[in-house]
Tab-separated table of C-alpha atoms in Angstrom:
chain	number	residue	atom	x	y	z
X	1	MET	CA	-66.034	-58.941	33.204
X	2	SER	CA	-68.096	-55.694	34.016
X	3	VAL	CA	-67.786	-52.571	32.068
X	4	ARG	CA	-66.513	-50.818	35.288
X	5	ARG	CA	-63.604	-53.386	35.562
X	6	VAL	CA	-62.738	-52.961	31.877
X	7	ALA	CA	-62.484	-49.269	32.204
X	8	VAL	CA	-60.386	-49.428	35.286
X	9	PHE	CA	-57.995	-51.851	33.633
X	10	VAL	CA	-57.679	-49.598	30.566
X	11	GLY	CA	-56.853	-46.654	32.565
X	12	VAL	CA	-54.406	-48.174	34.630
X	13	ALA	CA	-52.701	-49.550	31.424
X	14	LEU	CA	-52.684	-46.121	29.877
X	15	PHE	CA	-51.403	-44.407	33.170
X	16	ALA	CA	-48.534	-47.001	33.395
X	17	GLY	CA	-47.627	-46.837	29.711
X	18	GLY	CA	-47.576	-43.073	29.023
X	19	ILE	CA	-47.846	-40.801	31.785
X	20	LEU	CA	-45.718	-42.287	34.535
X	21	PRO	CA	-42.470	-42.812	32.065
X	22	ALA	CA	-43.042	-39.368	30.844
X	23	PHE	CA	-43.069	-38.070	34.125
X	24	PHE	CA	-39.911	-39.621	35.336
X	25	ALA	CA	-38.265	-38.555	32.086
X	26	SER	CA	-39.014	-34.961	32.536
X	27	PRO	CA	-36.186	-32.556	33.526
X	28	GLY	CA	-35.530	-32.259	37.137
X	29	HIS	CA	-36.651	-35.950	37.983
X	30	ALA	CA	-34.452	-39.037	38.460
X	31	GLN	CA	-34.735	-41.551	35.744
X	32	PHE	CA	-35.455	-45.376	36.409
X	33	ASP	CA	-34.980	-48.169	34.092
X	34	THR	CA	-38.121	-48.800	32.020
X	35	PRO	CA	-39.667	-52.129	32.800
X	36	THR	CA	-39.296	-54.867	30.150
X	37	GLY	CA	-41.729	-54.704	27.420
X	38	LEU	CA	-42.725	-51.125	28.350
X	39	GLN	CA	-41.068	-48.364	26.037
X	40	ALA	CA	-41.340	-44.681	26.480
X	41	VAL	CA	-43.146	-42.966	23.606
X	42	PRO	CA	-41.059	-40.024	22.187
X	43	THR	CA	-42.794	-36.708	21.639
X	44	SER	CA	-43.832	-36.295	18.099
X	45	SER	CA	-42.576	-33.223	16.236
X	46	GLY	CA	-45.019	-30.648	15.564
X	47	ALA	CA	-44.931	-28.215	12.521
X	48	GLY	CA	-41.458	-27.694	11.137
X	49	GLY	CA	-40.161	-30.336	13.420
X	50	ALA	CA	-39.299	-28.007	16.257
X	51	ALA	CA	-40.270	-30.456	19.058
X	52	ALA	CA	-37.636	-32.963	17.804
X	53	VAL	CA	-34.838	-30.557	18.415
X	54	SER	CA	-33.149	-30.787	21.762
X	55	THR	CA	-32.255	-27.434	23.246
X	56	SER	CA	-28.998	-26.428	25.176
X	57	GLN	CA	-31.095	-26.351	28.286
X	58	ASP	CA	-31.653	-29.924	28.586
X	59	PRO	CA	-29.051	-31.876	30.588
X	60	PRO	CA	-26.698	-33.847	28.212
X	61	SER	CA	-27.799	-37.254	29.671
X	62	LEU	CA	-31.486	-36.489	28.896
X	63	GLN	CA	-30.640	-35.356	25.410
X	64	ALA	CA	-28.795	-38.635	24.553
X	65	GLY	CA	-31.466	-40.859	26.410
X	66	ASN	CA	-34.477	-39.193	24.509
X	67	ALA	CA	-32.761	-39.496	21.124
X	68	SER	CA	-31.902	-43.127	21.588
X	69	ARG	CA	-35.212	-44.549	22.716
X	70	PRO	CA	-37.254	-46.529	20.178
X	71	SER	CA	-40.833	-45.876	19.748
X	72	GLY	CA	-43.551	-47.788	21.738
X	73	ALA	CA	-45.500	-48.429	18.440
X	74	ALA	CA	-42.439	-49.957	16.964
X	75	ALA	CA	-42.000	-52.279	19.848
X	76	ALA	CA	-45.632	-53.310	20.079
X	77	SER	CA	-45.813	-54.224	16.442
X	78	GLY	CA	-42.685	-56.340	16.534
X	79	SER	CA	-40.889	-54.469	13.848
X	80	PRO	CA	-37.295	-53.774	14.332
X	81	SER	CA	-36.442	-50.673	16.372
X	82	PRO	CA	-35.054	-47.629	14.310
X	83	GLN	CA	-31.356	-47.059	14.728
X	84	PRO	CA	-30.178	-43.759	16.441
X	85	GLN	CA	-29.703	-40.981	14.053
X	86	SER	CA	-27.603	-37.825	14.537
X	87	LEU	CA	-29.411	-34.632	14.354
X	88	SER	CA	-28.723	-32.807	10.885
X	89	SER	CA	-26.897	-29.566	11.091
X	90	GLN	CA	-29.961	-27.985	9.210
X	91	SER	CA	-32.008	-28.524	12.473
X	92	LEU	CA	-29.580	-27.306	14.924
X	93	PRO	CA	-29.234	-23.601	15.002
X	94	SER	CA	-25.977	-23.676	17.008
X	95	GLN	CA	-24.573	-25.843	14.331
X	96	ARG	CA	-25.852	-24.186	11.087
X	97	ALA	CA	-23.050	-23.279	8.470
X	98	ARG	CA	-21.640	-20.024	9.435
X	99	PRO	CA	-20.438	-17.376	7.041
X	100	GLN	CA	-16.659	-17.451	6.316
X	101	ALA	CA	-14.220	-14.771	7.442
X	102	GLY	CA	-15.426	-11.335	6.519
X	103	GLY	CA	-19.086	-12.380	6.260
X	104	VAL	CA	-18.888	-13.842	2.790
X	105	GLN	CA	-20.378	-17.329	2.506
X	106	SER	CA	-19.024	-19.781	0.008
X	107	SER	CA	-21.782	-21.106	-2.593
X	108	GLY	CA	-20.241	-24.480	-2.621
X	109	GLY	CA	-20.679	-24.664	-6.504
X	110	GLY	CA	-18.050	-24.551	-9.295
X	111	GLY	CA	-16.699	-28.143	-9.038
X	112	GLY	CA	-13.165	-26.682	-8.165
X	113	GLU	CA	-12.631	-25.440	-11.751
X	114	LEU	CA	-11.446	-21.960	-12.614
X	115	PRO	CA	-13.650	-19.844	-15.033
X	116	SER	CA	-12.294	-20.112	-18.550
X	117	GLY	CA	-15.069	-18.644	-20.603
X	118	ALA	CA	-12.643	-15.801	-22.083
X	119	GLY	CA	-9.940	-18.509	-22.994
X	120	GLN	CA	-7.843	-18.121	-19.906
X	121	ILE	CA	-4.971	-20.165	-19.477
X	122	TYR	CA	-2.518	-21.062	-16.702
X	123	ASP	CA	1.289	-20.466	-16.734
X	124	THR	CA	4.225	-20.444	-14.324
X	125	LEU	CA	7.387	-18.456	-15.282
X	126	ASP	CA	10.660	-19.108	-13.665
X	127	LEU	CA	12.237	-16.085	-11.929
X	128	ARG	CA	15.366	-17.662	-10.633
X	129	PRO	CA	17.698	-16.425	-13.251
X	130	TYR	CA	16.999	-12.801	-12.077
X	131	THR	CA	16.191	-13.250	-8.365
X	132	GLY	CA	19.289	-15.600	-7.860
X	133	TYR	CA	21.568	-12.570	-8.244
X	134	LEU	CA	19.768	-10.389	-5.606
X	135	THR	CA	20.807	-12.307	-2.426
X	136	LYS	CA	20.595	-9.043	-0.423
X	137	HIS	CA	17.189	-7.954	-1.499
X	138	ASP	CA	14.382	-9.138	0.648
X	139	ARG	CA	11.691	-9.184	-2.124
X	140	PRO	CA	13.375	-8.936	-5.460
X	141	HIS	CA	10.227	-10.314	-7.305
X	142	GLN	CA	8.129	-7.304	-6.055
X	143	ALA	CA	9.931	-5.143	-8.788
X	144	ILE	CA	8.690	-7.655	-11.299
X	145	VAL	CA	5.234	-7.603	-10.180
X	146	ASP	CA	5.159	-3.560	-10.031
X	147	TRP	CA	6.365	-3.413	-13.661
X	148	ILE	CA	3.612	-5.944	-14.843
X	149	LEU	CA	1.151	-3.740	-13.163
X	150	ARG	CA	2.488	-0.582	-14.901
X	151	ASP	CA	1.996	-2.314	-18.317
X	152	THR	CA	-1.324	-4.090	-17.734
X	153	GLY	CA	-2.900	-1.611	-15.167
X	154	THR	CA	-4.536	-2.817	-11.766
X	155	ASP	CA	-8.236	-2.838	-12.755
X	156	MET	CA	-7.972	-5.799	-15.136
X	157	TRP	CA	-6.956	-8.194	-12.362
X	158	PHE	CA	-10.043	-7.389	-10.239
X	159	THR	CA	-12.590	-7.458	-13.071
X	160	GLU	CA	-13.911	-9.680	-15.726
X	161	PRO	CA	-12.605	-11.928	-17.174
X	162	PHE	CA	-11.346	-13.749	-13.903
X	163	GLY	CA	-7.516	-13.854	-13.556
X	164	PHE	CA	-4.831	-13.638	-10.997
X	165	LEU	CA	-1.052	-12.891	-10.554
X	166	ASN	CA	0.966	-14.432	-7.846
X	167	ALA	CA	4.727	-14.231	-7.365
X	168	ASN	CA	7.416	-15.535	-4.990
X	169	ARG	CA	11.197	-15.490	-5.084
X	170	ASP	CA	11.442	-18.488	-7.587
X	171	SER	CA	8.441	-18.290	-9.826
X	172	LEU	CA	5.572	-16.214	-11.296
X	173	THR	CA	2.002	-17.717	-11.605
X	174	VAL	CA	-0.327	-16.231	-14.139
X	175	TYR	CA	-3.902	-17.006	-15.018
X	176	HIS	CA	-5.431	-14.928	-17.661
X	177	THR	CA	-6.093	-14.505	-21.238
X	178	PRO	CA	-3.342	-15.176	-23.909
X	179	GLU	CA	-2.966	-11.271	-24.663
X	180	ILE	CA	-2.349	-10.648	-21.151
X	181	HIS	CA	0.267	-13.596	-20.817
X	182	SER	CA	2.099	-11.881	-23.949
X	183	VAL	CA	2.409	-8.656	-22.066
X	184	VAL	CA	3.400	-10.398	-18.863
X	185	ARG	CA	6.008	-12.543	-20.529
X	186	GLY	CA	7.480	-9.470	-22.320
X	187	VAL	CA	8.066	-7.733	-18.919
X	188	VAL	CA	9.611	-10.879	-17.219
X	189	ASP	CA	11.970	-11.292	-20.307
X	190	LYS	CA	13.362	-7.801	-19.540
X	191	PHE	CA	14.384	-9.047	-16.139
X	192	VAL	CA	15.279	-12.715	-16.753
X	193	ALA	CA	17.093	-12.102	-20.069
X	194	GLY	CA	18.460	-8.702	-19.342
X	195	SER	CA	21.549	-7.618	-17.654
X	196	LYS	CA	22.361	-9.167	-14.250
X	197	ASP	CA	24.975	-6.575	-13.236
X	198	PRO	CA	24.209	-3.276	-11.336
X	199	GLN	CA	23.814	-0.293	-13.557
X	200	THR	CA	24.730	3.303	-13.015
X	201	ILE	CA	22.063	6.089	-13.117
X	202	GLY	CA	23.497	9.547	-13.133
X	203	LEU	CA	21.084	12.191	-11.266
X	204	ARG	CA	21.520	15.816	-11.088
X	205	VAL	CA	19.151	18.368	-9.604
X	206	MET	CA	19.618	22.042	-10.326
X	207	THR	CA	17.646	25.220	-9.699
X	208	VAL	CA	17.553	28.136	-11.800
X	209	GLY	CA	15.863	31.467	-10.820
X	210	SER	CA	14.242	32.498	-14.108
X	211	PRO	CA	13.002	30.233	-16.712
X	212	ASN	CA	14.640	32.313	-19.472
X	213	TRP	CA	17.516	29.962	-19.552
X	214	ARG	CA	15.603	28.300	-22.411
X	215	ALA	CA	16.364	31.025	-24.746
X	216	ARG	CA	19.826	29.745	-25.393
X	217	ALA	CA	19.313	26.040	-24.590
X	218	VAL	CA	16.336	25.210	-26.805
X	219	PRO	CA	18.419	24.606	-29.826
X	220	LEU	CA	20.368	22.132	-28.031
X	221	MET	CA	17.440	19.991	-26.952
X	222	GLU	CA	14.662	17.974	-28.468
X	223	HIS	CA	11.375	18.316	-26.835
X	224	VAL	CA	9.155	15.337	-25.561
X	225	ASN	CA	5.590	15.399	-24.806
X	226	VAL	CA	4.693	14.879	-20.954
X	227	GLY	CA	1.372	14.055	-19.533
X	228	SER	CA	1.761	15.947	-16.110
X	229	PRO	CA	0.719	19.581	-16.383
X	230	GLY	CA	3.432	22.161	-16.074
X	231	VAL	CA	6.225	19.615	-16.886
X	232	GLN	CA	8.467	19.779	-19.872
X	233	ALA	CA	10.879	17.276	-20.892
X	234	TRP	CA	13.698	17.162	-23.498
X	235	LEU	CA	16.156	14.696	-24.888
X	236	VAL	CA	19.774	15.808	-25.194
X	237	THR	CA	22.769	14.205	-26.631
X	238	LYS	CA	25.680	13.644	-24.216
X	239	GLU	CA	27.752	16.302	-26.117
X	240	ASN	CA	25.125	19.026	-25.808
X	241	THR	CA	24.457	18.154	-22.233
X	242	ALA	CA	27.934	19.254	-21.549
X	243	VAL	CA	27.301	22.407	-23.382
X	244	LEU	CA	23.866	22.931	-21.634
X	245	LEU	CA	25.650	22.542	-18.032
X	246	SER	CA	28.292	24.992	-18.991
X	247	LEU	CA	25.656	27.692	-19.983
X	248	LEU	CA	23.594	26.985	-16.741
X	249	ARG	CA	26.816	27.223	-14.465
X	250	GLN	CA	27.584	30.752	-15.968
X	251	ARG	CA	24.381	31.987	-14.440
X	252	SER	CA	24.304	33.618	-11.239
X	253	ASP	CA	20.745	32.368	-10.417
X	254	ALA	CA	21.594	28.757	-10.966
X	255	LYS	CA	22.592	26.270	-8.339
X	256	GLU	CA	23.564	22.563	-8.358
X	257	VAL	CA	21.643	20.987	-5.522
X	258	GLN	CA	22.678	17.458	-5.942
X	259	ALA	CA	24.664	15.454	-8.355
X	260	ILE	CA	25.066	11.595	-7.757
X	261	ASP	CA	25.545	8.378	-9.562
X	262	ILE	CA	23.295	5.527	-8.158
X	263	ALA	CA	24.180	1.968	-8.871
X	264	LEU	CA	20.985	-0.444	-8.841
X	265	TYR	CA	19.809	-3.406	-10.403
X	266	ASN	CA	17.681	-3.607	-13.413
X	267	GLY	CA	14.156	-2.957	-12.340
X	268	GLN	CA	14.750	-2.124	-8.843
X	269	SER	CA	13.829	1.280	-7.136
X	270	GLU	CA	15.905	3.796	-5.376
X	271	ASN	CA	15.025	6.762	-3.288
X	272	LEU	CA	17.036	10.104	-2.939
X	273	THR	CA	15.783	12.431	-0.212
X	274	SER	CA	16.733	15.695	1.187
X	275	THR	CA	14.452	17.068	3.857
X	276	ARG	CA	14.316	19.042	7.053
X	277	ARG	CA	11.810	19.946	9.653
X	278	ARG	CA	10.714	23.318	10.712
X	279	ASN	CA	9.083	24.237	13.826
X	280	TYR	CA	6.351	26.691	14.233
X	281	VAL	CA	3.856	27.927	16.953
X	282	ARG	CA	0.576	26.341	15.998
X	283	ASN	CA	-1.508	26.966	19.103
X	284	ILE	CA	-1.541	28.746	22.482
X	285	ARG	CA	-2.582	26.656	25.453
X	286	SER	CA	-3.173	27.341	29.315
X	287	ALA	CA	0.106	26.616	31.250
X	288	PRO	CA	-0.222	24.109	34.035
X	289	THR	CA	2.111	26.023	36.306
X	290	GLY	CA	-0.121	28.944	36.330
X	291	TRP	CA	2.466	31.538	35.478
X	292	PRO	CA	3.007	32.460	32.720
X	293	PRO	CA	-0.654	31.903	32.127
X	294	TYR	CA	-0.119	30.716	28.640
X	295	GLU	CA	2.551	28.672	26.707
X	296	PRO	CA	3.132	28.042	23.031
X	297	GLU	CA	2.213	24.579	21.595
X	298	LEU	CA	4.823	23.854	18.762
X	299	GLY	CA	4.004	22.159	15.491
X	300	GLU	CA	6.353	20.691	12.906
X	301	VAL	CA	6.318	20.652	9.136
X	302	GLU	CA	8.825	18.833	6.800
X	303	GLU	CA	10.088	20.454	3.690
X	304	GLY	CA	12.539	19.434	1.056
X	305	TYR	CA	12.500	16.995	-1.784
X	306	LYS	CA	12.136	13.310	-2.413
X	307	LEU	CA	13.003	11.532	-5.500
X	308	GLU	CA	12.311	8.101	-6.500
X	309	ILE	CA	13.626	6.323	-9.845
X	310	SER	CA	13.060	2.855	-11.181
X	311	PRO	CA	14.925	2.129	-14.524
X	312	LEU	CA	14.273	-0.878	-16.808
X	313	LEU	CA	16.579	-1.770	-19.413
X	314	ASN	CA	15.178	-3.228	-22.711
X	315	THR	CA	16.611	-6.805	-23.643
X	316	ASP	CA	18.408	-5.186	-26.770
X	317	GLY	CA	20.210	-2.825	-24.696
X	318	THR	CA	19.303	0.292	-26.570
X	319	THR	CA	16.353	1.886	-24.774
X	320	LEU	CA	15.696	2.567	-21.023
X	321	ASP	CA	12.176	2.569	-19.418
X	322	CYS	CA	12.134	4.715	-16.268
X	323	VAL	CA	9.576	5.571	-13.837
X	324	ILE	CA	10.304	8.889	-12.000
X	325	GLN	CA	8.456	10.036	-8.980
X	326	ALA	CA	9.427	13.350	-7.325
X	327	GLU	CA	7.895	15.379	-4.442
X	328	ILE	CA	8.870	18.948	-3.509
X	329	ASP	CA	7.333	20.630	-0.389
X	330	GLN	CA	8.593	24.151	0.868
X	331	VAL	CA	7.303	26.362	3.730
X	332	GLU	CA	7.005	29.620	1.673
X	333	GLN	CA	5.921	31.731	4.480
X	334	LEU	CA	4.903	31.246	8.231
X	335	VAL	CA	1.799	33.502	8.565
X	336	PRO	CA	1.393	35.286	11.657
X	337	VAL	CA	-2.030	35.588	13.473
X	338	GLU	CA	-2.419	37.823	16.540
X	339	LEU	CA	-4.399	36.650	19.597
X	340	ASP	CA	-5.766	38.489	22.662
X	341	LEU	CA	-6.206	36.069	25.523
X	342	PRO	CA	-7.858	37.155	28.879
X	343	LEU	CA	-5.667	37.208	32.087
X	344	PRO	CA	-6.935	36.598	35.707
X	345	ASN	CA	-6.824	40.134	36.755
X	346	GLY	CA	-9.091	41.027	33.791
X	347	GLN	CA	-6.417	42.369	31.433
X	348	MET	CA	-5.615	40.899	27.977
X	349	HIS	CA	-2.617	39.044	26.994
X	350	ARG	CA	-1.296	39.433	23.349
X	351	THR	CA	0.425	36.697	21.580
X	352	ARG	CA	0.530	35.065	18.203
X	353	ILE	CA	0.431	31.730	16.296
X	354	GLU	CA	1.811	30.858	12.874
X	355	VAL	CA	0.022	29.317	10.051
X	356	PRO	CA	2.497	27.627	7.532
X	357	GLN	CA	2.031	28.621	3.895
X	358	VAL	CA	3.224	25.391	2.131
X	359	ILE	CA	3.823	25.098	-1.723
X	360	SER	CA	4.061	21.651	-3.022
X	361	TRP	CA	4.712	19.998	-6.222
X	362	ARG	CA	4.216	16.361	-7.511
X	363	LEU	CA	5.463	14.360	-10.547
X	364	HIS	CA	4.899	10.558	-11.250
X	365	GLU	CA	5.795	9.953	-14.802
X	366	ARG	CA	7.114	7.006	-16.972
X	367	PHE	CA	9.543	7.866	-19.724
X	368	ARG	CA	11.211	5.703	-22.500
X	369	TRP	CA	14.410	6.937	-24.471
X	370	PRO	CA	17.477	5.714	-26.203
X	371	MET	CA	20.300	5.175	-23.552
X	372	ASP	CA	22.595	7.268	-25.610
X	373	ARG	CA	20.588	10.384	-24.736
X	374	VAL	CA	19.941	12.382	-21.336
X	375	LEU	CA	16.614	13.171	-20.156
X	376	VAL	CA	16.132	16.709	-18.938
X	377	LEU	CA	13.069	17.471	-16.921
X	378	SER	CA	11.842	20.956	-15.935
X	379	CYS	CA	9.196	21.158	-13.192
X	380	GLY	CA	8.285	24.712	-13.993
X	381	VAL	CA	8.596	27.575	-11.626
X	382	VAL	CA	7.675	25.750	-8.281
X	383	ALA	CA	8.903	25.463	-4.816
X	384	SER	CA	12.554	25.552	-4.686
X	385	PRO	CA	13.898	22.144	-3.601
X	386	ASP	CA	16.944	23.803	-1.737
X	387	ARG	CA	16.759	26.272	0.911
X	388	ALA	CA	19.712	28.747	1.049
X	389	GLN	CA	21.185	28.791	4.586
X	390	ALA	CA	22.502	32.104	6.088
X	391	ALA	CA	26.323	32.366	6.092
X	392	VAL	CA	26.104	33.676	9.699
X	393	PRO	CA	23.331	31.898	11.755
X	394	PHE	CA	22.800	35.375	13.805
X	395	LEU	CA	21.820	36.995	10.344
X	396	ASN	CA	19.199	34.497	9.628
X	397	LEU	CA	16.012	36.520	9.622
X	398	GLU	CA	13.626	33.796	8.684
X	399	PRO	CA	12.289	33.097	12.280
X	400	LEU	CA	11.440	36.736	12.526
X	401	THR	CA	10.061	37.551	9.270
X	402	GLY	CA	8.540	34.191	8.390
X	403	GLN	CA	9.850	34.519	4.860
X	404	THR	CA	11.582	31.490	3.194
X	405	ALA	CA	13.517	30.830	-0.056
X	406	GLY	CA	11.639	31.753	-3.208
X	407	ARG	CA	10.496	29.833	-6.071
X	408	ALA	CA	12.743	28.427	-8.984
X	409	ASP	CA	12.741	26.431	-11.998
X	410	ALA	CA	13.709	22.841	-10.932
X	411	LEU	CA	15.761	20.670	-13.350
X	412	LEU	CA	16.251	17.056	-13.174
X	413	PHE	CA	18.986	15.401	-15.435
X	414	VAL	CA	18.763	11.523	-15.862
X	415	GLU	CA	21.588	9.822	-17.538
X	416	PHE	CA	22.426	6.102	-18.106
X	417	LYS	CA	26.032	5.405	-17.661
X	418	GLY	CA	26.325	1.860	-18.139
X	419	PRO	CA	27.416	-0.985	-15.856
X	420	ALA	CA	28.503	0.161	-12.282
X	421	ALA	CA	31.820	-1.681	-12.590
X	422	ALA	CA	32.906	0.711	-15.221
X	423	ASN	CA	31.842	3.898	-13.186
X	424	LEU	CA	33.618	3.327	-9.958
X	425	PRO	CA	33.862	5.045	-7.581
X	426	LEU	CA	30.410	6.120	-6.934
X	427	GLY	CA	29.226	8.835	-4.594
X	428	PRO	CA	27.756	12.177	-4.391
X	429	ARG	CA	29.973	14.787	-6.087
X	430	THR	CA	28.392	17.798	-4.132
X	431	ALA	CA	27.648	17.694	-0.407
X	432	SER	CA	24.103	17.972	0.692
X	433	PRO	CA	22.700	17.339	4.187
X	434	ASN	CA	20.207	14.844	5.351
X	435	VAL	CA	20.458	12.711	2.199
X	436	GLY	CA	19.412	9.033	2.483
X	437	PHE	CA	19.058	6.250	0.186
X	438	SER	CA	16.527	3.297	0.309
X	439	ARG	CA	14.931	0.747	-2.034
X	440	GLY	CA	11.150	1.387	-2.496
X	441	ARG	CA	8.213	-0.265	-4.210
X	442	TYR	CA	6.822	2.567	-6.330
C-alpha cells in the first residue's frame, strides 16, 4: 500500500469519526443515528469546566443527548461506558443556592442545636389557669408577654446570650439563663396563681388652677419619688383621701373632670379617652371656580387626654403594680398670620391662615404601692385636660380670638377597690363627652 493511499484512508477515517458527527450534532441541524461502532466524542471541558455546562440556549433534546453520550475513547478501549451523571448545582448558575428571604443565607452549620454556652435552659409554662377565664379576650396571653418585657427589658432578648420567648393562649415557651427563668416564672405566677375575677380600679381626674393647694394637703400625703420630670406622686390613706377631696372641692378653681370605676382582669390594660377635634385654616389655595379667587383649606388637630392603665396584683394580695400612661394635648392658641395674595386685576387680596400653638404632656411610669392606699399623681401646671365650654354658644369667642382654656395642675387619683362583684354598679359618676373604653397593649 502506497503512502498516498494510507494518508487518504486516515483522512477519511478522521473525517467520518469526528467532524461529521460533530457537524450533525450542532444546533440547528437534524440529528441522525450514529452508525454502530462509531461514537461522537464529547467536547472536553476547558479551564474551570465551563465547556461542560449546557446553556439555556441549547434545545432540551440536544442537552440531554450530549450529556448521555459516552466518549469514543472509552468505546474504543472496550471499557464500560460511564453512566450519565446529573450536573451539580455548583456548575449551574440558574440552580445555585439562593439567599433566603431578606437576603440572609443560612450557614448550614450548628447541627440543629441551640447555643447553650451561658447555661441556657428550655422550659414551657402552662397559661391555661389564667387564659381559660378570659374567653372574650382575643389575645389574653399578650398581657403576660408585656409584663415580662417590663421586668426583663427588651434588649436582652435580641443580644447575647441567645434566648427566645414565645407565647400562645395555652403556654409560654422560654429559652434563656436560669436567672431570666426565675424572673419570667415570677411574673407568670402573678397571673396563674393570682385572682381570676375582675377587679375594680377607681380613676379620678381633677384640675386645679393654682398649685397652692399643696399648702393644706401636704400633711395628709406621703411623698413618693418619680422618674418623670415635673411629675409628683403621693400615697394617701383612704381616710385622708376623703379629706383631700373635700379640700379641693371647696376651691373655686378646682374641677372634677372625670370619675369612673373600671372593672378589668388582672394584668390587662384599659384606655380612658376624652378628645375632640378642632378645625383651623391651614392654607389658602386658588379656587377652581375662579370666583372668589381663593378659598381656605382647613386642617384638623385633636386635643384632649388619653389615659391607659394596666394593674397587676401581687400573689399575696397586698401590693399593686400599675403602669400608667397619660397623654394630654391642647390647642393653647391659634396664631393668625396675614397673607396678601394677588388678584387678576392687579389688586391685592388680604386673608389669613392659622398656626396652632399646641401644648402637650406625656407620662409613662410604673408604680408599686400597698392596695390599702390611694396613689395621687400631679402632672404639674400643664395643658388642661378639660376645655370649658361656653354656656351660650353665641358667646363663645374662641374662634374669633384664637384663645383657648389655660393651663392647670392636673391631678390623677388611682384607687384599688377590690373585686368587681363587690363594687357594682359600675359606671361614670360625672358626665363627660366623647369618652371611649378599649383594651390596649401598652
